[in-house]
Amino acid sequence: MVVGSAVIILVVALAYWLTRPLPPPKVTGSVQITKDGRTKYSPLFTDGSRLYFNAAVADGYAVYQVSVAGGEAVAVTTPFVYPSLAGISPDGSELLIQMRGGLWILPTPAGTRHRVGDLLVDDGTWSLDGQRIVYSKDDGLYIAKSDGGEPRKLVTVPGTASWLRWSPDQRKLRLTVLDPKTQTRSLWEVSADGTSLHPLLPSWNSPPAECCGSWTPDGKFFVFQSARNGRADIWAIPEEGRLFQKSGGEPIQLTTGPLDFSGPLPSKDGKRLFLIGSQQRGELTRYDTKSRQFAPYLSGISVEGVDFSRDGRWVTYVTYPEAALWRSNVDGSESLQLTFPPLQAFLPRWSPDGQRIAFAGKLPDGPWKVYTLSPEGGRPEQTISEERNEIDVSWSSDGNSLVFGRLPGAEPGGPNTVAIQVIDLRTHRVSALPGSEGLFSPRWSPDGRYIAALPTSGDQLLLFDRTTAKWTELCKLLTGYPSWSRDSKYIYFDSPQGEPAFCRVRISDHKLERLVGLKNLRLAGTYAWTGLAPDDSPLLLRDTGTQEIYALETQLP
């Protein structure tokens, strides 16, 4: 009888142990790995002793390395211009670099680079045994031998795939998919043979805002990044339960606090989680062309997309990073918030008569659309109803029309299928600007004669003369945020090409002038915003935020 009771107790205890829920993963401490203030980009990769990542430099970005214990980050010497770090070989001896669509292998710490066949990719990574490379291009997911041979398509995905990650048993892949219409990101899973493609977390976050996931080495957890309530944090999905328990489960939040966290990477031993912690903030800064000094402007508020009314009395801007549209007097008085979450605003423009503000706006589950509204407030009015992205809006000189561009990465046929569009606000008729195929980022001159634009591929600033209906090249230079002078005689812009600088080009003779170098400035805002003050002096948003790599000590049961 005693033996029977003992057996029953043992069985009950064993059943409880086998069925009780696992304790949740938790963070027990953190260590700051870098302290240099340099802008850093995920993904991170590790060979066990070092972390590799992309970081901003004066003329773009480069590959850096730092000890997993922390210390000074050192640039990795590469023969590439704008090398995008895509992966690291299973033994840690080689880096996978994506550059201008091609994949390259770079031995570390030194060696001769070589290209992976003739593959053209958006992203790519090695299999865990190093024998294959899986890669994405447009809406396709592909696989090839490690030398690029025998490429074949695995599956078509509903968008652009990136952050491709193998499960530890190499039976499945998880990836981030960018929806071309809504520009939202979500996590997807597919079997290694290309079957069973499905969203990983359907209906978990509406609209989805998840990306950048990786498995822990033992396969028990999948960690990823998710944006909610205006901030980004790291979450973990339990992949395995105890015996008789269903594997998988609801995501568990790992991070919180004042920083946004992104790009999680489990350490080789699974005891730490490397990630980037950031706090976004900028200082509006003006360059005085007479004193040749930079100084805070409008009290150094953290805003971008600054635009002034024609009489110079009023200013409109978008707060950074909140993306809310405001207007005020140039002295800061009579400020009024015009848009509110969840609508995001971008690049507002005053109408010539000062009675309307046009801007690009985006709701979480929709594309970028052109809106107009009164500077006194009210409901923003959408100009056209089609479900395509509209960005970079600009007014005609008479205020009767708007010009806008498409979002190059969001068009089904690729960037070369975009074209500049003109809306007649009186009839709401939309027409393509002649010869503008493959162009975006239009800017209408204040006098109404010209429209400037940029090609989706290539380093040029182009000009359309409405009197002749012809396009000409103003300059051959990588161009960002073109802005017209008040008198329509110049176009100002920033260029990261060579020595980064703020430049201008004269319309009459195409004379190019370098106004001020930007090499020693860290710029913030959407794609490092720049603009002009009412006197045509350069404006920029100086980066005053923080962005460093951290290691979280974790307990993952």
XYZ file of C-alpha atoms in Angstrom:
557
model
C 0.000 0.000 0.000
C 2.859 2.352 0.897
C 4.653 1.448 -2.320
C 1.482 2.082 -4.322
C 1.011 5.490 -2.722
C 4.618 6.373 -3.433
C 4.186 5.396 -7.070
C 1.049 7.543 -7.339
C 2.858 10.511 -5.797
C 5.783 9.998 -8.164
C 3.475 9.816 -11.191
C 1.604 12.958 -10.132
C 4.871 14.800 -9.549
C 6.233 13.680 -12.905
C 3.015 14.683 -14.666
C 3.157 18.102 -13.038
C 6.808 18.559 -14.026
C 6.091 17.502 -17.618
C 3.047 19.735 -18.042
C 3.837 22.815 -15.949
C 4.591 25.887 -18.039
C 8.192 26.886 -18.536
C 9.297 30.043 -16.725
C 9.333 33.064 -19.033
C 12.618 34.337 -20.454
C 13.963 37.398 -18.722
C 16.764 39.938 -18.874
C 19.020 39.959 -15.803
C 21.523 42.656 -16.764
C 23.024 44.717 -19.558
C 26.438 45.881 -20.767
C 27.103 48.752 -23.177
C 29.419 47.454 -25.916
C 30.106 50.668 -27.878
C 30.366 54.270 -26.671
C 31.412 56.210 -29.764
C 28.147 57.928 -30.755
C 28.473 56.703 -34.334
C 25.273 55.851 -36.215
C 24.975 52.075 -36.466
C 22.846 49.854 -38.660
C 21.544 46.360 -38.087
C 21.941 43.497 -38.729
C 24.706 42.517 -36.339
C 26.801 39.388 -36.890
C 29.271 37.575 -34.628
C 32.024 34.988 -34.923
C 31.897 34.450 -31.157
C 34.603 36.920 -30.174
C 33.738 39.927 -32.352
C 30.645 41.732 -33.546
C 30.416 42.993 -37.133
C 28.046 45.729 -38.280
C 27.584 48.675 -40.632
C 28.165 52.188 -39.298
C 27.992 55.675 -40.750
C 31.149 57.369 -42.015
C 31.689 60.744 -43.670
C 30.847 59.584 -47.192
C 28.271 56.877 -46.464
C 28.795 53.771 -44.359
C 31.402 51.086 -43.742
C 31.847 47.733 -42.006
C 33.062 47.857 -38.399
C 34.025 45.306 -35.774
C 34.123 45.407 -31.975
C 34.898 42.871 -29.258
C 31.840 41.163 -27.759
C 33.232 42.296 -24.395
C 33.110 45.929 -25.509
C 35.734 48.480 -26.465
C 36.688 50.573 -29.452
C 34.979 49.800 -32.754
C 37.451 49.484 -35.630
C 36.722 49.799 -39.341
C 37.181 46.644 -41.419
C 39.253 47.407 -44.496
C 37.272 46.557 -47.619
C 37.661 47.416 -51.310
C 33.956 48.253 -51.520
C 32.038 51.523 -51.757
C 28.917 51.467 -49.548
C 29.329 47.805 -48.501
C 26.167 46.369 -46.946
C 26.925 43.569 -44.492
C 24.664 40.595 -45.255
C 26.114 37.679 -43.296
C 29.015 35.773 -41.796
C 30.168 32.261 -42.678
C 29.424 29.466 -40.175
C 33.089 29.294 -39.119
C 33.347 33.093 -38.863
C 36.185 33.352 -41.380
C 34.314 35.203 -44.145
C 31.867 38.078 -44.437
C 29.071 38.218 -46.987
C 28.792 41.684 -48.548
C 25.979 43.013 -50.716
C 27.014 45.848 -53.004
C 25.090 47.297 -55.938
C 22.981 44.159 -56.199
C 25.869 41.673 -56.205
C 27.018 39.342 -53.424
C 30.686 39.230 -52.473
C 32.695 37.109 -50.046
C 35.378 38.885 -48.026
C 37.796 36.793 -45.909
C 38.652 38.084 -42.422
C 40.937 39.459 -41.170
C 42.471 39.633 -44.661
C 42.215 37.991 -48.037
C 41.043 38.388 -51.602
C 37.398 39.155 -52.229
C 35.420 37.189 -54.791
C 31.912 37.492 -56.134
C 29.237 34.855 -55.616
C 28.576 33.931 -59.242
C 26.510 36.506 -61.071
C 23.677 36.589 -58.527
C 21.659 39.805 -58.251
C 20.113 40.131 -54.809
C 18.326 42.367 -52.338
C 19.608 40.313 -49.392
C 21.265 36.959 -48.822
C 22.785 34.641 -46.229
C 24.646 31.341 -45.908
C 23.014 28.125 -44.792
C 24.284 26.898 -41.430
C 26.458 24.245 -43.095
C 27.934 26.840 -45.474
C 26.996 24.814 -48.554
C 24.193 27.037 -49.853
C 23.172 30.659 -50.067
C 19.560 31.718 -49.801
C 18.771 35.131 -51.233
C 15.917 37.454 -52.138
C 15.303 39.538 -55.235
C 12.171 41.636 -55.741
C 9.290 39.357 -54.673
C 11.208 36.087 -54.978
C 13.130 33.886 -52.553
C 15.916 31.823 -54.143
C 18.611 29.320 -53.219
C 21.950 28.507 -54.847
C 25.210 26.736 -54.121
C 27.687 28.724 -52.054
C 29.574 29.653 -55.239
C 26.374 30.974 -56.848
C 25.848 27.920 -59.024
C 22.538 26.173 -59.724
C 20.259 29.014 -58.580
C 16.569 28.208 -58.355
C 13.473 29.915 -57.059
C 11.975 28.659 -53.821
C 8.826 30.756 -53.554
C 7.167 34.064 -54.386
C 6.622 36.266 -51.335
C 4.067 39.083 -50.915
C 6.620 41.880 -50.952
C 10.349 42.398 -50.596
C 12.110 39.866 -48.369
C 15.075 40.574 -46.107
C 16.678 39.347 -42.901
C 16.674 35.714 -44.038
C 17.346 33.325 -41.140
C 17.634 29.526 -41.042
C 16.266 27.483 -38.155
C 19.026 25.576 -36.291
C 17.855 22.299 -37.880
C 17.790 23.977 -41.347
C 14.254 22.748 -41.962
C 12.723 26.199 -42.323
C 13.461 29.841 -42.937
C 12.058 32.967 -41.369
C 12.195 36.322 -43.085
C 10.984 39.897 -42.922
C 8.607 40.938 -45.718
C 7.998 44.579 -46.637
C 4.498 45.144 -48.030
C 4.948 47.302 -51.158
C 1.647 49.131 -50.710
C 1.444 49.802 -46.977
C 5.209 49.788 -46.310
C 4.552 47.672 -43.216
C 6.886 44.849 -42.213
C 5.916 41.410 -40.964
C 7.552 38.071 -40.165
C 6.990 35.067 -42.428
C 8.018 31.414 -42.348
C 8.642 28.947 -45.165
C 9.922 25.380 -45.297
C 13.418 24.857 -46.682
C 11.937 23.384 -49.874
C 9.811 26.492 -50.505
C 6.495 25.059 -49.312
C 4.178 26.191 -46.510
C 4.811 29.926 -46.805
C 2.757 31.701 -44.113
C 2.831 34.729 -41.816
C 4.407 33.943 -38.460
C 2.221 36.163 -36.283
C -1.063 36.793 -38.115
C -3.321 39.314 -36.342
C -0.900 39.652 -33.412
C -0.213 43.338 -34.085
C -2.517 45.352 -36.335
C -1.109 46.644 -38.541
C 1.998 44.429 -38.387
C 5.281 46.100 -37.448
C 7.591 43.139 -36.833
C 10.971 42.390 -38.342
C 14.514 41.291 -37.921
C 14.267 37.971 -36.117
C 16.838 35.307 -35.223
C 16.765 31.942 -33.478
C 18.764 31.230 -30.352
C 21.465 28.607 -31.096
C 19.491 25.852 -29.338
C 16.342 26.698 -31.290
C 14.240 27.181 -28.156
C 13.435 30.842 -28.791
C 13.008 33.167 -31.742
C 13.774 36.804 -30.910
C 12.563 39.709 -33.020
C 11.838 43.425 -33.098
C 8.347 44.920 -32.879
C 7.090 48.514 -32.939
C 4.148 49.410 -30.716
C 2.872 52.664 -29.260
C 5.589 54.695 -30.922
C 8.579 52.647 -29.725
C 10.525 49.535 -30.716
C 11.259 46.624 -28.379
C 12.559 43.069 -28.502
C 10.264 40.091 -28.051
C 10.829 36.328 -27.848
C 8.675 33.458 -29.114
C 9.109 30.179 -27.182
C 9.671 27.499 -29.812
C 9.686 24.384 -27.611
C 7.562 23.219 -24.695
C 7.995 20.322 -22.342
C 6.863 16.823 -23.246
C 3.120 16.716 -23.991
C 3.054 20.499 -24.382
C 2.486 22.311 -27.628
C 5.575 24.088 -28.929
C 5.452 27.777 -29.653
C 3.384 30.349 -27.842
C 2.595 34.005 -27.451
C 5.543 36.395 -27.815
C 7.086 37.618 -24.569
C 8.435 41.161 -24.270
C 12.105 41.330 -23.237
C 12.928 45.050 -23.308
C 11.383 48.290 -22.119
C 12.619 51.687 -20.990
C 13.675 54.987 -22.553
C 15.593 53.475 -25.487
C 14.272 51.911 -28.674
C 15.821 48.489 -29.270
C 16.411 46.872 -32.650
C 18.307 44.174 -34.528
C 18.555 41.398 -31.893
C 21.353 38.826 -32.275
C 21.764 35.919 -29.813
C 25.340 35.187 -28.769
C 26.975 31.919 -29.795
C 26.415 30.441 -26.308
C 22.834 31.734 -26.133
C 23.425 33.552 -22.851
C 23.423 37.088 -24.207
C 21.452 39.116 -26.676
C 23.250 41.785 -28.711
C 21.151 44.661 -30.019
C 21.189 48.346 -30.912
C 19.706 50.776 -28.393
C 18.784 54.214 -29.665
C 17.086 57.433 -28.640
C 16.122 59.592 -31.604
C 16.448 63.343 -31.330
C 17.791 66.174 -33.470
C 18.562 69.886 -33.274
C 17.386 72.170 -36.080
C 20.518 73.981 -37.241
C 21.194 76.803 -39.708
C 24.423 77.557 -41.554
C 25.209 81.280 -41.653
C 26.872 81.891 -45.013
C 28.454 85.145 -43.754
C 29.973 83.923 -40.489
C 30.390 80.396 -41.891
C 29.137 78.923 -38.652
C 26.385 76.484 -37.733
C 23.973 77.573 -34.994
C 20.660 76.316 -33.572
C 17.620 77.634 -35.459
C 14.087 78.101 -34.094
C 15.517 77.324 -30.647
C 17.010 74.072 -31.946
C 13.727 72.159 -31.927
C 13.765 68.535 -33.079
C 11.909 68.872 -36.394
C 12.373 68.117 -40.095
C 10.651 68.969 -43.377
C 10.733 72.665 -42.488
C 8.976 74.939 -45.013
C 8.134 78.657 -44.922
C 5.233 80.663 -46.301
C 6.054 82.949 -49.242
C 5.883 86.046 -46.991
C 8.361 84.452 -44.561
C 6.067 84.907 -41.553
C 4.924 81.337 -41.028
C 6.694 78.009 -40.785
C 5.428 74.443 -40.967
C 7.387 71.374 -39.903
C 7.176 67.749 -38.823
C 8.337 66.746 -35.348
C 11.135 64.185 -35.179
C 10.738 61.312 -34.503
C 6.990 61.622 -33.765
C 6.086 62.670 -37.359
C 3.341 65.125 -36.326
C 2.649 68.193 -38.506
C 2.748 71.652 -36.861
C 2.727 75.290 -37.914
C 3.751 78.467 -36.084
C 5.046 81.980 -36.544
C 8.770 82.050 -37.301
C 9.324 83.426 -33.777
C 7.715 80.276 -32.357
C 4.461 81.932 -31.298
C 0.964 80.753 -32.249
C 2.110 77.159 -32.682
C -0.614 74.695 -33.622
C -0.499 70.931 -34.060
C -2.249 69.984 -37.306
C -2.050 66.179 -37.463
C -2.261 63.498 -34.807
C -1.391 59.793 -34.475
C -1.787 57.379 -36.078
C -1.324 59.612 -39.169
C 2.356 60.226 -39.970
C 3.316 63.372 -41.896
C 6.252 64.024 -44.230
C 7.622 67.046 -46.169
C 4.872 69.685 -45.802
C 4.648 72.530 -48.345
C 2.901 75.906 -48.063
C 0.671 76.898 -50.967
C 1.749 80.100 -52.763
C -1.121 82.072 -51.169
C -0.473 80.630 -47.700
C -4.016 79.265 -47.407
C -3.217 75.527 -47.569
C -0.484 73.118 -46.571
C 0.151 70.023 -48.677
C 2.007 67.029 -47.266
C 2.468 63.288 -47.619
C 0.665 61.327 -44.927
C 0.510 57.678 -43.979
C -1.839 55.645 -41.830
C -0.415 52.423 -40.344
C -2.233 50.087 -42.732
C -2.123 52.196 -45.881
C 0.218 53.744 -48.450
C 1.638 57.265 -48.401
C -0.984 59.687 -49.726
C -1.016 63.389 -50.631
C -3.144 65.496 -48.276
C -3.963 69.190 -47.994
C -5.351 71.083 -45.016
C -5.831 74.584 -43.665
C -3.030 76.056 -41.525
C -5.803 76.830 -39.027
C -6.405 73.119 -38.523
C -9.205 70.776 -39.460
C -9.409 67.423 -41.145
C -6.721 66.676 -43.767
C -8.211 66.126 -47.223
C -6.868 63.325 -49.417
C -6.391 64.569 -52.977
C -6.882 61.276 -54.861
C -8.227 57.930 -53.707
C -6.128 55.334 -55.558
C -4.262 52.821 -53.397
C -0.734 53.704 -54.520
C 2.065 55.528 -52.743
C 2.341 59.288 -53.305
C 5.299 61.219 -51.880
C 7.327 64.443 -52.311
C 4.484 66.856 -53.009
C 5.145 70.344 -54.441
C 2.887 73.264 -55.488
C 2.565 74.964 -58.866
C 3.158 78.724 -58.836
C -0.571 79.480 -59.225
C -1.607 77.019 -56.513
C -3.964 75.151 -58.849
C -1.849 72.010 -59.209
C 0.378 69.698 -57.222
C 3.210 67.507 -58.431
C 4.237 64.337 -56.601
C 6.373 61.253 -57.043
C 5.978 57.553 -56.384
C 7.888 55.555 -53.812
C 10.542 53.713 -55.873
C 10.719 50.606 -53.698
C 6.958 50.221 -53.501
C 5.937 49.949 -57.149
C 5.003 46.457 -58.415
C 7.061 46.779 -61.602
C 10.195 48.015 -59.849
C 11.770 51.469 -59.540
C 12.007 52.088 -63.281
C 8.217 51.997 -63.602
C 7.654 55.050 -61.397
C 6.805 58.400 -62.966
C 6.085 61.906 -61.736
C 2.411 62.818 -61.521
C 0.592 66.169 -61.710
C -2.788 66.754 -60.019
C -5.079 69.513 -61.226
C -6.844 70.467 -57.974
C -9.754 72.045 -59.848
C -10.657 68.882 -61.767
C -8.767 66.266 -59.692
C -7.360 64.956 -62.957
C -4.004 63.190 -62.622
C -1.510 63.009 -65.492
C 2.069 61.801 -65.857
C 4.767 64.387 -66.511
C 6.172 63.686 -70.011
C 9.467 61.805 -70.018
C 9.483 61.266 -66.245
C 9.600 57.466 -66.255
C 12.102 56.251 -63.667
C 12.155 59.627 -61.871
C 10.998 60.662 -58.402
C 11.391 63.442 -55.789
C 9.923 66.304 -57.897
C 10.304 69.978 -56.933
C 8.332 72.715 -58.756
C 10.195 76.025 -59.095
C 8.550 79.058 -57.415
C 8.187 80.807 -60.793
C 6.409 77.748 -62.218
C 8.706 77.190 -65.199
C 10.740 74.181 -64.063
C 10.319 70.875 -62.264
C 13.449 69.261 -60.833
C 13.626 65.513 -60.199
C 15.971 62.647 -59.373
C 16.423 59.289 -61.131
C 15.688 56.144 -59.137
C 19.035 54.781 -60.308
C 22.057 56.902 -61.090
C 23.657 60.028 -59.686
C 21.979 62.981 -61.402
C 19.873 66.063 -60.831
C 17.500 66.572 -63.763
C 15.431 69.561 -64.867
C 12.186 69.676 -66.852
C 11.520 72.952 -68.690
C 7.752 73.347 -69.055
C 8.173 75.870 -71.892
C 10.053 73.376 -74.082
C 8.807 70.106 -72.507
C 12.423 68.851 -72.427
C 14.610 67.315 -69.728
C 18.240 68.340 -69.158
C 20.932 67.243 -66.729
C 21.850 69.939 -64.210
C 24.676 68.018 -62.583
C 25.981 64.490 -62.238
C 26.126 64.029 -58.497
C 24.361 61.941 -55.867
C 21.661 64.328 -54.673
C 19.504 64.524 -51.553
C 16.576 66.795 -50.711
C 16.723 69.303 -53.605
C 15.298 72.748 -52.688
C 14.616 75.750 -54.926
C 15.934 79.200 -54.082
C 13.234 81.838 -53.609
C 14.086 83.454 -56.963
C 14.115 80.126 -58.886
C 17.733 80.714 -59.989
C 19.352 77.907 -57.963
C 18.671 74.441 -56.642
C 20.272 73.600 -53.303
C 20.894 70.038 -52.145
C 23.090 67.844 -49.994
C 25.385 65.229 -51.482
C 27.183 62.383 -49.661
C 29.318 61.683 -52.729
C 33.046 62.100 -52.125
C 33.374 64.735 -49.414
C 29.814 65.193 -48.059
C 28.662 68.758 -48.644
C 25.736 71.118 -49.048
C 25.788 72.377 -52.633
C 23.886 74.475 -55.123
C 23.679 74.525 -58.906
C 22.757 77.563 -61.002
C 19.975 77.007 -63.521
C 21.274 79.433 -66.167
C 24.677 77.827 -66.772
C 24.656 74.669 -64.568
C 27.507 76.038 -62.438
C 27.996 73.823 -59.384
C 29.093 75.344 -56.057
C 30.100 73.624 -52.843
C 28.776 75.793 -49.991
C 29.800 73.942 -46.835
C 31.229 70.555 -45.947
C 29.156 68.144 -43.880
C 31.879 65.622 -43.127
C 31.994 66.226 -39.386
C 28.236 66.487 -38.867
C 25.889 63.659 -37.969
C 22.526 64.310 -39.586
C 19.184 63.096 -38.257
C 15.708 62.937 -39.719
C 14.218 60.842 -42.491
C 17.132 59.997 -44.783
C 19.157 62.849 -43.163
C 16.839 65.755 -43.970
C 18.169 69.126 -45.201
C 16.374 72.266 -46.405
C 16.479 76.066 -46.724
C 15.682 79.028 -44.463
C 13.777 82.052 -45.906
C 17.102 83.680 -46.872
C 18.196 80.502 -48.720
C 20.722 79.599 -46.036
C 21.130 75.838 -45.444
C 19.095 74.084 -42.763
C 19.734 70.628 -41.388
C 18.765 68.459 -38.454
C 21.865 67.730 -36.405
C 21.782 64.343 -34.708
C 21.758 64.755 -30.914
C 20.397 61.297 -30.186
C 22.228 58.201 -29.011
C 22.761 54.876 -30.774
C 24.984 52.194 -29.288
C 25.326 48.422 -29.200
C 24.353 46.675 -25.969
C 24.557 43.124 -24.658
C 21.668 41.895 -22.530
C 22.330 39.087 -20.067
C 19.396 36.728 -20.527
C 17.864 33.697 -18.889
C 16.154 31.678 -21.596
C 14.814 28.451 -19.997
